[in-house]
Amino acid sequence: MESKSRIRIPDLLEMKRNGRKITMLTAYDATMARLLDNAGIDVLLVGDSLGMVVLGEDSTLGVTLEMMVHHTRAVVKGTRQALVVADMPFLSFQSSMRDAVRNAGKLMQQGGAAAVKLEGGAAAAGAIRRLTDCGIPVMGHIGLVPQSVHQLGGFRPVGRTGAEADALLRDAEAVEGAGAFALVLESMPAKLAGRITEERSIPTIGIGAGVECDGQVLVSYDAFGFFDAFVPRFVKRYAELGTEVTEAARRYIDEVRRGEFPAREHSILTESGA
Ligand code: KIV
């Protein structure tokens, strides 16, 4: 979309109808959000992946609502055009409808998000329905749902058996039926994701789910080469910025130690130029 106006939820539905692919990346701070927004990204997801790629945890389970609000505020400040979606962290919506509304409300009122994303299929439909009834737009997320890593037995692809595929088709139907405006499909066979995309009228956004989805999302720290604790097979590295940062830091250390930095042009001079 060439226009400079802010992307809104109906724009995503229109993109599906027109066959224009939706682009989504994660962001966790204002500076990265500004860079991605300037590039023309449609959606910025403040993913709870921040627990792993920013905070160094080995899962997303330790991410709290307060952390999500804090990072969402920063991303919103750095964004002019993209739709900002904030992840609902582990156990922030399952305990009661009241908690779901209160916590999603905080992500919007205090964080400034335009929508929330929550993990889960048929089991999450009640919360999705309640939130959308309150005017809170919800993006669903099915397939490999990282908040259930222990139940799944690891970060593994799902939907490869007939039974798992049938369950995912039912999940997609339940999430759309509950009022979600879009659906993330994570780590599942491309054929299954293609079928869900064809059957559902809301846009699907794939990560490790093939090219037939209506859009794609990647964790920006993976895509730009900042994070290499593990790189899932479905990630494409569009840059190796981690290596560049380490090399730049080495040059800085070297120049400081040699007394080459700061040079005259980086120094504050007296009025007489001394
Ligand atoms: O938290 C996250 O970054 C996500 C994406 C992987 C979709 O949920």
CSV table of N, CA and C in Angstrom, one decimal, residues 10 30 32 52 68 73 92 102 125 148 159 174 185-186 238 240 274:
chain,number,residue,atom,x,y,z
A,10,PRO,N,-9.8,-3.3,8.6
A,10,PRO,CA,-10.5,-3.6,7.3
A,10,PRO,C,-9.6,-3.6,6.1
A,30,ALA,N,11.0,1.2,20.2
A,30,ALA,CA,10.6,2.3,19.3
A,30,ALA,C,11.6,2.4,18.1
A,32,MET,N,13.5,0.1,16.5
A,32,MET,CA,13.3,-0.9,15.5
A,32,MET,C,11.9,-0.7,14.8
A,52,MET,N,12.3,-14.5,24.6
A,52,MET,CA,13.4,-15.3,24.2
A,52,MET,C,14.5,-14.4,23.5
A,68,MET,N,4.7,-6.7,28.5
A,68,MET,CA,4.0,-6.5,27.2
A,68,MET,C,3.5,-5.0,27.0
A,73,ARG,N,4.0,0.1,24.3
A,73,ARG,CA,4.1,1.6,24.3
A,73,ARG,C,5.3,2.1,23.5
A,92,SER,N,-2.8,-14.9,30.6
A,92,SER,CA,-3.3,-13.6,30.8
A,92,SER,C,-4.8,-13.5,30.4
A,102,ARG,N,-9.8,-7.3,31.1
A,102,ARG,CA,-8.9,-6.3,31.8
A,102,ARG,C,-7.5,-6.3,31.2
A,125,ALA,N,-11.9,-19.8,22.0
A,125,ALA,CA,-13.0,-19.2,21.3
A,125,ALA,C,-13.8,-18.3,22.2
A,148,SER,N,2.4,-23.2,24.7
A,148,SER,CA,2.1,-24.6,25.1
A,148,SER,C,3.3,-25.5,24.8
A,159,GLY,N,0.2,-30.7,12.9
A,159,GLY,CA,-0.7,-30.9,11.8
A,159,GLY,C,-0.1,-31.8,10.7
A,174,ALA,N,-13.3,-22.3,14.6
A,174,ALA,CA,-13.8,-21.8,15.8
A,174,ALA,C,-13.3,-20.4,16.1
A,185,LEU,N,-0.9,-18.8,11.5
A,185,LEU,CA,-0.7,-20.2,11.4
A,185,LEU,C,0.8,-20.5,11.5
A,186,GLU,N,1.2,-21.2,12.6
A,186,GLU,CA,2.6,-21.4,12.8
A,186,GLU,C,3.0,-22.9,12.7
A,238,TYR,N,17.5,-12.3,6.3
A,238,TYR,CA,17.6,-11.2,5.3
A,238,TYR,C,18.8,-10.4,5.5
A,240,GLU,N,22.7,-10.1,8.2
A,240,GLU,CA,23.4,-10.7,9.3
A,240,GLU,C,23.9,-9.6,10.2
A,274,ALA,N,40.0,25.7,20.2
A,274,ALA,CA,41.1,24.9,20.8
A,274,ALA,C,40.5,23.6,21.3
